[in-house]
Every structure is written in C-alpha cells, then in structure tokens.
Coordinates of C-alpha atoms in Angstrom, one line a residue:
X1 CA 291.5 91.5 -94.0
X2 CA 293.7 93.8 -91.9
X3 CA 291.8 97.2 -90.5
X4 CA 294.0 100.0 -91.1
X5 CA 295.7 101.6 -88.8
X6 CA 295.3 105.4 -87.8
X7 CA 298.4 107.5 -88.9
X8 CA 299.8 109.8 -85.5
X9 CA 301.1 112.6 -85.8
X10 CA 304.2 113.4 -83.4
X11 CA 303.9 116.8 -80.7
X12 CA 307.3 118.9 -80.6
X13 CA 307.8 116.8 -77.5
X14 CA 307.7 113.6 -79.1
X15 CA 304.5 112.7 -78.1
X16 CA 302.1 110.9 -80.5
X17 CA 298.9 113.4 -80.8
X18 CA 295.3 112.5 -82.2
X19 CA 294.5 114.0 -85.8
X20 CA 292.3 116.5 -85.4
X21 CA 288.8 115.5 -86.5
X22 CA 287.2 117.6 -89.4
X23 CA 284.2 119.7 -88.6
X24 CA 281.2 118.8 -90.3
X25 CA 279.4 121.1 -92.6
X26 CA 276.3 122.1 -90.9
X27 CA 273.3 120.8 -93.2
X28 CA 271.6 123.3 -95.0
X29 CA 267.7 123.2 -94.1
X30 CA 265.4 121.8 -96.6
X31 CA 262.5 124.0 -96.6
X32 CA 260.9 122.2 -99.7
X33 CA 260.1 119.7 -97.6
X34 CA 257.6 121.1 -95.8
X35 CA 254.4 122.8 -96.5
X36 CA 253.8 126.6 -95.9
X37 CA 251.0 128.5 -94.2
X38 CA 249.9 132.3 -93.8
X39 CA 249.6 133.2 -89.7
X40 CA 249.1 135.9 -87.6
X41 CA 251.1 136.9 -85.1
X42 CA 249.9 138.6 -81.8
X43 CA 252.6 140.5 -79.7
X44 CA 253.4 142.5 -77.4
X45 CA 256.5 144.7 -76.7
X46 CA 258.0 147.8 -74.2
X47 CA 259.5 149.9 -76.8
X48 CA 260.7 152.4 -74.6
X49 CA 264.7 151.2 -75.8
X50 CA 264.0 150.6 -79.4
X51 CA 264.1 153.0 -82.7
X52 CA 260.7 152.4 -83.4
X53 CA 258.4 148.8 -85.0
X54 CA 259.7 149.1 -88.4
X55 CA 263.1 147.6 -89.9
X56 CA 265.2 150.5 -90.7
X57 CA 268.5 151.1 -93.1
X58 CA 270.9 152.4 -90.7
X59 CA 270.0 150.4 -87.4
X60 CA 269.0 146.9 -86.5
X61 CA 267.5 148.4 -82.8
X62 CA 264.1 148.1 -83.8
X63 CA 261.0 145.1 -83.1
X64 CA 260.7 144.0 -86.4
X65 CA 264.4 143.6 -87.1
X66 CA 264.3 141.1 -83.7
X67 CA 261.5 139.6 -85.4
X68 CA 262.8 139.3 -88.4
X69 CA 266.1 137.7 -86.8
X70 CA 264.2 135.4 -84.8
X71 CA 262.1 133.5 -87.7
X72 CA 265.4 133.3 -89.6
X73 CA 267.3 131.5 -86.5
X74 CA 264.1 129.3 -86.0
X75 CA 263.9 128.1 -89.8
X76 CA 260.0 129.4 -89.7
X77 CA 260.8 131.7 -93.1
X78 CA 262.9 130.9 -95.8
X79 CA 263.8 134.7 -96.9
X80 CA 262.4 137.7 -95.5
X81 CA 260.4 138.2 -99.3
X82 CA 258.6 135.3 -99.1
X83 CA 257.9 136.0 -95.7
X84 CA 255.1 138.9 -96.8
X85 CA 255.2 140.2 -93.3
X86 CA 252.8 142.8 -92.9
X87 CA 251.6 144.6 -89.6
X88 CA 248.7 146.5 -87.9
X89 CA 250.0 150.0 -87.2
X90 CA 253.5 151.0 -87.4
X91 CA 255.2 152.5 -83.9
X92 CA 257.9 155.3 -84.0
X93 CA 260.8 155.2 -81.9
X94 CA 259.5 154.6 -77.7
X95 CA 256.2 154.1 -78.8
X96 CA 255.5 150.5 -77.4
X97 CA 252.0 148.0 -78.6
X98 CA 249.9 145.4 -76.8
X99 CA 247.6 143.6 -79.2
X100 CA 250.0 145.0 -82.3
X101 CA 249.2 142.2 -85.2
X102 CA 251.5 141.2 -87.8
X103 CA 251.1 138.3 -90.9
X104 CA 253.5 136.1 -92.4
X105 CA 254.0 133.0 -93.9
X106 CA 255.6 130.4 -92.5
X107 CA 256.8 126.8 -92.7
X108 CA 254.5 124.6 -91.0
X109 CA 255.2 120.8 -89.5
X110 CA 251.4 119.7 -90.8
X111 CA 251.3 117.3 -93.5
X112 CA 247.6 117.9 -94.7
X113 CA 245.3 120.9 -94.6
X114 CA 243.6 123.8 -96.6
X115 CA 245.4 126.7 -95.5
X116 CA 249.0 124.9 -96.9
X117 CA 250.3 124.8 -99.8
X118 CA 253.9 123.7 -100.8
X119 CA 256.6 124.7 -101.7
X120 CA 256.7 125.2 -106.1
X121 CA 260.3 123.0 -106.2
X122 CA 258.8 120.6 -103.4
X123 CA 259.3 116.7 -104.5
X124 CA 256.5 115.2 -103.8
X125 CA 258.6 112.4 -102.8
X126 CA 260.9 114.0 -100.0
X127 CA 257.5 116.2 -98.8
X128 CA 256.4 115.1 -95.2
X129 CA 253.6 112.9 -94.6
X130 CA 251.4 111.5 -91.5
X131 CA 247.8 112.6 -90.8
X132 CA 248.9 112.6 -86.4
X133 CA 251.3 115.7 -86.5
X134 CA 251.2 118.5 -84.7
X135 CA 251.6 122.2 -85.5
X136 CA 254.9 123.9 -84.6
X137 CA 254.5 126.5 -81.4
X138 CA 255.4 129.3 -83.0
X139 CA 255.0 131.7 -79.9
X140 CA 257.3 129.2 -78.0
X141 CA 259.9 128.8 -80.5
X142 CA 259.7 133.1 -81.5
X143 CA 260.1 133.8 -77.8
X144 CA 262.9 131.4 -77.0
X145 CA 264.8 134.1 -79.6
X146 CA 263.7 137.4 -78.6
X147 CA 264.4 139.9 -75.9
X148 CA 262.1 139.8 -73.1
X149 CA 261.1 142.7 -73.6
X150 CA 259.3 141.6 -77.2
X151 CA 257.0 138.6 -76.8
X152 CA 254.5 137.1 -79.0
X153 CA 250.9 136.2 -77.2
X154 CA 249.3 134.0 -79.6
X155 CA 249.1 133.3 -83.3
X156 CA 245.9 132.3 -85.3
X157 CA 245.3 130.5 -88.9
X158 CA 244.4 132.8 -91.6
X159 CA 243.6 132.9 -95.4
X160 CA 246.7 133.3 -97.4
X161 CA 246.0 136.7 -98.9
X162 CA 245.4 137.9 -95.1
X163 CA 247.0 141.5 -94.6
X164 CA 247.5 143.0 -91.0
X165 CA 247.3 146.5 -92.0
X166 CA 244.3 146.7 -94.5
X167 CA 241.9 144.0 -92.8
X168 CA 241.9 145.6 -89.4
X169 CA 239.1 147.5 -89.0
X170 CA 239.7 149.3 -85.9
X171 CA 242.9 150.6 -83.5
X172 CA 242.6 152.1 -80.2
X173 CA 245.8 154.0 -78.6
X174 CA 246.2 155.1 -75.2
X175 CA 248.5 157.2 -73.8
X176 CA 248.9 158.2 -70.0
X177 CA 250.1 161.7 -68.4
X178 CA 250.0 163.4 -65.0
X179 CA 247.4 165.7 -64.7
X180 CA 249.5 168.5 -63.0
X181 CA 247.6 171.9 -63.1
X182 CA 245.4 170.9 -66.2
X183 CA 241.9 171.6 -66.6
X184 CA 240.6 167.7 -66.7
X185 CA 237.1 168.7 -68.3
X186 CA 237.9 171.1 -70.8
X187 CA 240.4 168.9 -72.1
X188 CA 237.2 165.9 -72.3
X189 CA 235.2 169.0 -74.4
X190 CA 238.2 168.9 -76.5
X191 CA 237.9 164.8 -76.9
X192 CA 234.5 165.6 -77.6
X193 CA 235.4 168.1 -80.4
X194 CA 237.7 165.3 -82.0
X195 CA 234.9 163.0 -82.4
X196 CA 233.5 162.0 -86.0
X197 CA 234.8 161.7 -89.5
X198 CA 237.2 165.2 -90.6
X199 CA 240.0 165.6 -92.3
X200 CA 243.4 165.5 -89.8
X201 CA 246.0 167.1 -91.2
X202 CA 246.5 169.8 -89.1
X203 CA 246.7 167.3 -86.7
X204 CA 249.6 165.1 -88.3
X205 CA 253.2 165.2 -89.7
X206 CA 253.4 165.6 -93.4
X207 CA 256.8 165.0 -95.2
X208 CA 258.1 165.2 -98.6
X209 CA 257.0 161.0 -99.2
X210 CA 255.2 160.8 -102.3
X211 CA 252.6 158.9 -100.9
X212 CA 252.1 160.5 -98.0
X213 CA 251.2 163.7 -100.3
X214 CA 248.5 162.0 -102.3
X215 CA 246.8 159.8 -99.9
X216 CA 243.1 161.2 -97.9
X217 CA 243.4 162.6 -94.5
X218 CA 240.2 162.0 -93.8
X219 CA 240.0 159.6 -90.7
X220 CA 237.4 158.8 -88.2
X221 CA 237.6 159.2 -84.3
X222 CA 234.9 156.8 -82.8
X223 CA 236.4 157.4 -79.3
X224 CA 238.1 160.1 -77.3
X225 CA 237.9 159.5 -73.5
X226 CA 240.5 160.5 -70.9
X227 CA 240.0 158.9 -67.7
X228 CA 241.8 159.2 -64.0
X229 CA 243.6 155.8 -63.5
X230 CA 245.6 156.4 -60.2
X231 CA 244.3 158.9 -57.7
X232 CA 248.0 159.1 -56.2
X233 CA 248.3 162.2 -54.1
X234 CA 251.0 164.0 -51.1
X235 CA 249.2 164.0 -47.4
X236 CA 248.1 167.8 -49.0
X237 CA 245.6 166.0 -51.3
X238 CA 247.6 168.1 -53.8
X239 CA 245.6 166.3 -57.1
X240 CA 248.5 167.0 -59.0
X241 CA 249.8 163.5 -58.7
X242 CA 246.7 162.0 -60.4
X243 CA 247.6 159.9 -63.8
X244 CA 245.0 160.1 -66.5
X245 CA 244.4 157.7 -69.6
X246 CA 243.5 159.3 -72.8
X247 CA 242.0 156.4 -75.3
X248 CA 241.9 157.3 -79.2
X249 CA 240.3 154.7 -81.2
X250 CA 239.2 154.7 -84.9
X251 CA 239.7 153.5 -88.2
X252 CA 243.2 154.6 -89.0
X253 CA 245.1 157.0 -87.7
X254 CA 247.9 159.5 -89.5
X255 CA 251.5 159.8 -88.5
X256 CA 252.1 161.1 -85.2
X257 CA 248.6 161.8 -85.0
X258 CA 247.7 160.9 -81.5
X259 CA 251.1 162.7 -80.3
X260 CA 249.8 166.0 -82.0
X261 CA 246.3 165.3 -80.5
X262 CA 248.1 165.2 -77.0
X263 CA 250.1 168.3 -77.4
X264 CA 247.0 170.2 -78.5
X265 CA 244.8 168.6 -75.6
X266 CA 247.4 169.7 -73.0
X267 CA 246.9 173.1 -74.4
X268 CA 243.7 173.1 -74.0
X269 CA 244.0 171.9 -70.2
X270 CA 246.6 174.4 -69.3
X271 CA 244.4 177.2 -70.1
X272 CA 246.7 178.3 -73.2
X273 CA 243.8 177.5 -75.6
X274 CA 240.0 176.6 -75.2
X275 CA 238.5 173.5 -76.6
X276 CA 237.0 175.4 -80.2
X277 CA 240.8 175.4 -81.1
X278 CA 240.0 171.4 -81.9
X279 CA 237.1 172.9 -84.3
X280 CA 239.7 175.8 -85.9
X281 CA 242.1 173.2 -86.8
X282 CA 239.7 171.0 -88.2
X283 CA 238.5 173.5 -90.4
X284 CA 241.0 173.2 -93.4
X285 CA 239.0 175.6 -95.9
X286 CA 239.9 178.1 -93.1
X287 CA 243.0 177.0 -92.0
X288 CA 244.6 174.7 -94.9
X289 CA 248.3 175.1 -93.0
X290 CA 249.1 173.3 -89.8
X291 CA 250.6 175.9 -86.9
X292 CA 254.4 175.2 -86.1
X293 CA 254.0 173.3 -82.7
X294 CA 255.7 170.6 -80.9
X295 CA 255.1 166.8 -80.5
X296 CA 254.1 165.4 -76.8
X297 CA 256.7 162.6 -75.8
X298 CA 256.4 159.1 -77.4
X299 CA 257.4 156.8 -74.2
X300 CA 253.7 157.1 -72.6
X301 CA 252.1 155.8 -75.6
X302 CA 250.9 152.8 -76.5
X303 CA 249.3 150.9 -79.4
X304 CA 247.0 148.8 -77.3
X305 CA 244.8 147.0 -79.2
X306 CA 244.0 145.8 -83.3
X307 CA 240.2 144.9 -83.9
X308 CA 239.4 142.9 -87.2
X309 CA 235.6 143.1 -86.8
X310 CA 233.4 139.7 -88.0
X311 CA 236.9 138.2 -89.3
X312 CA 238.4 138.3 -86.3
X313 CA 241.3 135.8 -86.0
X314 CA 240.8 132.9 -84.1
X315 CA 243.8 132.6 -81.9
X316 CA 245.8 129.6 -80.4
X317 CA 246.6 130.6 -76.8
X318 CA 249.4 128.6 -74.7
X319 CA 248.5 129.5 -71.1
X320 CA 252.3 128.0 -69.9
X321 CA 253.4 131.1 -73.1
X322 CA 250.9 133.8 -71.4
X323 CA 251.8 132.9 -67.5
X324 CA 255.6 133.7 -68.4
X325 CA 254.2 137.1 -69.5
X326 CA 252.3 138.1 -67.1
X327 CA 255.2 136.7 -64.5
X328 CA 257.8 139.5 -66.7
X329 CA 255.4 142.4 -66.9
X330 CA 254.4 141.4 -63.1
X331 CA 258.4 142.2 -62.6
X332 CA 258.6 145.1 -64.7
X333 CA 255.6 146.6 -63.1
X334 CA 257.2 145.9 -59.6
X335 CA 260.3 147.6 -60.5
X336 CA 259.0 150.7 -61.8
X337 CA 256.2 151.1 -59.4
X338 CA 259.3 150.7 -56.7
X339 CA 261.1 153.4 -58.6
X340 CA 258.5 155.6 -58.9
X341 CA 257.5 155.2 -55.0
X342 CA 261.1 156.4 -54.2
X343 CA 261.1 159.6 -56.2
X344 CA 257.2 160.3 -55.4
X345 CA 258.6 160.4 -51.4
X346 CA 261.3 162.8 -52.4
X347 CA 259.0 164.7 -53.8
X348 CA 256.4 164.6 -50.9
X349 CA 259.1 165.6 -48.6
X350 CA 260.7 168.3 -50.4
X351 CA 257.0 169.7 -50.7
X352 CA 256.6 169.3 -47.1
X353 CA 259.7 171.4 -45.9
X354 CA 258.7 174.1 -48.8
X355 CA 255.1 174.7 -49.1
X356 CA 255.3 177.7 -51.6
X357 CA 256.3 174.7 -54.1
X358 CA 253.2 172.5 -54.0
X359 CA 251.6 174.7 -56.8
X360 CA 254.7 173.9 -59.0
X361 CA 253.7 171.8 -62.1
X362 CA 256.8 172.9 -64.6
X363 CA 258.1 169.3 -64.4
X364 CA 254.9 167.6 -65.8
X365 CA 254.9 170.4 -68.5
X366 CA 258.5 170.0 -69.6
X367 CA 257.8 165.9 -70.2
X368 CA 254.3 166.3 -71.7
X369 CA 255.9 168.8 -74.3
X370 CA 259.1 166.7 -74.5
X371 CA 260.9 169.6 -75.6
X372 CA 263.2 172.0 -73.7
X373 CA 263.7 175.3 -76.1
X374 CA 260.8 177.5 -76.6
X375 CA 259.4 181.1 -75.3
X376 CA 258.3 181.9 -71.9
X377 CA 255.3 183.7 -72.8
X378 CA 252.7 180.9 -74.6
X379 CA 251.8 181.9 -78.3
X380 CA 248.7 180.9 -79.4
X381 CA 248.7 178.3 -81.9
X382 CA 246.3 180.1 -84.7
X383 CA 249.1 183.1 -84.4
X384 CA 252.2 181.1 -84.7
X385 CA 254.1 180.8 -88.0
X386 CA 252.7 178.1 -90.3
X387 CA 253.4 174.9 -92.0
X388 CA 253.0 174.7 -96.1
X389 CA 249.9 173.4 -97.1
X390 CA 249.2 169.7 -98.3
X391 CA 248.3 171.4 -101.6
X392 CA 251.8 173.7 -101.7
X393 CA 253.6 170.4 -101.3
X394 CA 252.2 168.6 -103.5
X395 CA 252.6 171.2 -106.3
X396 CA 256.4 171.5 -105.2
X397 CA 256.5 167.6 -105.4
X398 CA 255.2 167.8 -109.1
X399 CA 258.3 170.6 -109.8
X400 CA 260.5 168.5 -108.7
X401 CA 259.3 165.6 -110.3
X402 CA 258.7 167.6 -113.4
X403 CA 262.7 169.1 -113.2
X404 CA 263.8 165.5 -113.0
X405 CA 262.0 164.3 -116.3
X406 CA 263.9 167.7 -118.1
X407 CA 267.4 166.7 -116.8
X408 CA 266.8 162.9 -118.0
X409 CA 265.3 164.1 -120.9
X410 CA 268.7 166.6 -121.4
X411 CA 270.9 163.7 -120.3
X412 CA 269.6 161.1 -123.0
X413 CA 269.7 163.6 -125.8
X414 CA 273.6 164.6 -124.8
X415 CA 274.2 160.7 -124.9
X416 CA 275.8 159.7 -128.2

C-alpha cells in the first residue's frame, strides 16, 4: 500500500514551502485526579512597594494577588473558592511580615493519607495510586513564581477546617524609628501604661464597615518593649542616630492600631504629652471619642511573627529554600546598609562644618509623623477636635440602614 504523499504548497517565488503544522491545544489539567489537602503557608515578604497583603478591586500590586497568581500558574488550586485561603493578620499598604501565616487547600501528589480527601467528581479509576510518592515542594514551586521580594519559608500539614486568622493565638509587631530628641524612658512608661486587657478604640481607625461597628475593642497587650538596636552615632556622640525597636505583641490587634500606638508614643517622647495620656485615652467612659491625630509611617513596620500556642504547626523546612533567603535578604541588607552609610556621612559632615545643627531632629519628626501639613505650635491631643463616637456611628449606621428598608419598602409598593 502506497504512503501518501504530503501536499506543498508553492511560495510567490515558486518555491515549494512546508505546511505549516497546527498548534496543539494545550491539555487542560485534570485536577480530579488527584487528591487535596489543607496547608499552611509560612512567608515572608518586603512590602515597602506593594498596596498592602490583601487582594484588592482596583489593583493587582498587592502579596496576596502574587500569591494568588502563583498557585494558579503552578496547578496547586483549582479556583481561588476552593482555595479557602485565609491569613494571620492582614498588612496595609508598606507594611511588610516575617512569620505572616496563611491556609489553603491544595492539590497534593500523595496517593494515600488522612489529611486528603478527593476530589467529589474524582473517578476512582483515573485517581493516582502508589504508596512510594512524594509530596510536592510547595515552597519551591510558589517561589519559582513570585517576586523576590515575596517568598514562602516553609509549609506544614494541618486539619482541614484549619483557619490562619482565628487559630493563632498570638502576634507580635515591631516597628523601628530613630530616636532623635525623644525621651527613650518616658516613652517605655508609656509601653508600660499600654499593658493588659482595655478597650482600644481610641487607639484605632474606625470606618463606616458594618462589622467593624459591632465587633469588641477590647484587646490584650502582653508586651510593649522598645529597645536600642544600633547605637550608630557622628564622632560628637550626638545619640541622635540611635535606632530603637518597639515590640507589640498580643492577642489581636485593631486596624492601624500599632501605627496609632507609635504616633502617641512619639508624643509622649517629644515632651508634647506625658505617659498618663496612654491612661486618658484608655479611659472610654471619659473619653468615648478618639482625638483627630495623625498615623506614624507604615514602611518601618513589620508583622514579625504568628504564634498558634500547643497546635503549633509542624513545619517542613527545605534548608536549599531557606539558604536562598537568607542569600537575598543578605543582598538587600548590603544595599541598604550601603545606602544608608552614604547619607549618614553627609550628614556627619554637614554637622561637622555647622555645629549649631547637631541639635536638629526635624527630619526624624517629619518621617515618624509621615505627614507634612499641620501647625507649628503642638496641640495637645485631649484638646484637639474629636472623632464620632463608636456609639454615634453605630446609631447613624442603623439610620441608614433603617432609610434603606423605607425606600425598598416605597419602591415595592410603587411596583405594579
């Protein structure tokens, strides 16, 4: 039988040319085929260029949204839904985490176990098998798709109804600021003040969000410490230069809590308020409405660590995974402490040629307070204007709510 031949098709120079062969469909991933299994995640990111952790409407610039992108691309999810991702604490924009913890559910690559189950359409038929396999690398394979500046440490087995946010039992935040002209030790009496179980919410941003109006303020502080971390001074000894660590941990925290504790602590260590201010605002029979003042800047903060108490997760560490992390932070750290050399020299020689500026401490003022418009002459904050109460929102929350009902009502009855 005769084989036959392959039509040519002819080039508008009379050469013969090759058909062009037909791309292939790419096969569509059968995720039935393998079983699934609920993980946490433990990661790390800088997020100094990102609009916060969360995935957000109107931008895809933020951790999760990398995330997100990155278990898609890898075939570890099948749809963001049945992914249940949950996580620890949630970061605002600059705001960056160490130990931040997330869980999901993901496909796995083991045939057998008690923590899988399959999928509800799976055939039992076309299901994987073999008792020898090994577990995907999920850190390798998330990292290979992320920016450097997101990686993922370690991931650890859990129970499937395992949630990141309510089974963490503790968070610690620290946040780091140049000590400039500020009172070190009143601003520890202040820590002290902060200690213990009280109700926050002069120390917190409240919005119009419905739930954000009828959940507790009430959180506990189990530690407030600020400590001097790098005793970096000019050939004055001008102490100016030292950087201090503030560390806030506790149960849960509000939003922008530990930004508003900052920016009342810095206060404090300026000389603008004393430490009992910490007690005043605490006090919310006597002061129900937060004072009108600004937030300190979100870039020095950082989410640094996510405790889950007895239940702990037990995590898988890949020290090939954690050497490439170290080795980036190792570069990051170079390049910023190089940077920061150069403009601490230009600083110590400006202050050498003009003494009558080694006093001057606006600059570390103006980035605490991250804000540029304001008075000259410091208003204390129990005397500045005041924010509506929780209770004042809520009741305006239950107008509007209670408006909304009479306009559907209206509507329905105009209906014919």
């Amino acid at each position: 039988m005769r084989k036959g031949k392959r039509k040519l098709s002819m080039s508008s120079n009379g050469d013969s040319v090759e058909p062009k062969k037909k791309a292939k469909a790419p096969r569509e991933f059968e995720f039935s085929r393998f079983p699934r299994r609920r993980i946490a995640l433990q990661f790390c990111y800088l997020g100094w260029e990102y609009d916060g952790l969360v995935c957000q409407q109107d931008t895809e610039n933020t951790i999760e949204e990398h995330i997100m992108k990155a278990l898609e691309k890898t075939k570890l999810i099948e749809s963001r839904e049945i992914a249940q991702w949950t996580r620890c604490g949630r970061t605002d924009k600059g705001v960056s985490a160490f130990r931040q913890v997330a869980g999901v559910t993901v496909r796995s690559n083991l045939a057998e176990g008690e923590d899988l189950w399959w999928h509800p359409e799976s055939d039992p038929f076309s299901r994987i098998t073999g008792s020898n396999r090994e577990e995907l690398n999920y850190c390798q394979m998330l990292n290979g798709n992320l920016p450097l500046s997101i990686r993922v440490m370690a991931w650890a087995p859990v129970h499937k109804d395992f949630n990141a946010r309510h089974n963490c039992v503790n968070r610690m935040y620290k946040y780091w600021f140049p000590l400039g002209d500020m009172n070190l030790e009143a601003m520890r009496e202040g820590c002290r003040r902060l200690m213990g179980e009280h109700d926050f919410r002069n120390f917190c941003w409240i919005d119009k969000n419905k739930a954000r109006l009828e959940m507790s303020y009430v959180r506990t502080i189990s530690e407030a410490t600020i400590e001097v971390v790098q005793n970096r001074s000019p050939e004055d000894g001008n102490s100016h230069y030292q950087l201090c660590e503030l560390t806030v941990g506790g149960s849960g925290f509000l939003w922008h809590q530990i930004r508003c504790v900052v920016s009342v602590l810095s206060e404090i260590g300026r000389g603008n308020e004393s430490p009992d201010v910490i007690d005043k605002l605490l006090d919310i029979e006597t002061n129900p409405q937060r004072p009108q003042y600004g937030l300190a800047t979100g870039a020095p903060l950082c989410l640094f660590d996510c405790s889950y108490g007895d239940s702990n997760p037990k995590w898988n560490w890949d020290l090939n995974i954690v050497r490439r992390i170290v080795n980036h932070l190792q570069m990051t750290w170079s390049d910023l402490q190089a940077k920061s050399a150069m403009v601490f020299a230009m600083m110590n020689e400006l202050g050498g040629a003009h003494e009558e500026l080694n006093d001057n401490c606006a600059g570390f003022e103006e980035y605490l307070r991250d804000r540029c418009k304001g008075t000259k002459i410091y208003v204390p904050l129990m005397n500045r204007p005041k924010c509506d109460s929780l209770e004042t929102k809520q009741k305006k929350m239950q107008m509007k709510e209670a408006e909304k009902k009479i306009e559907a009502a209206t509507k329905e009855a105009d209906d014919p």
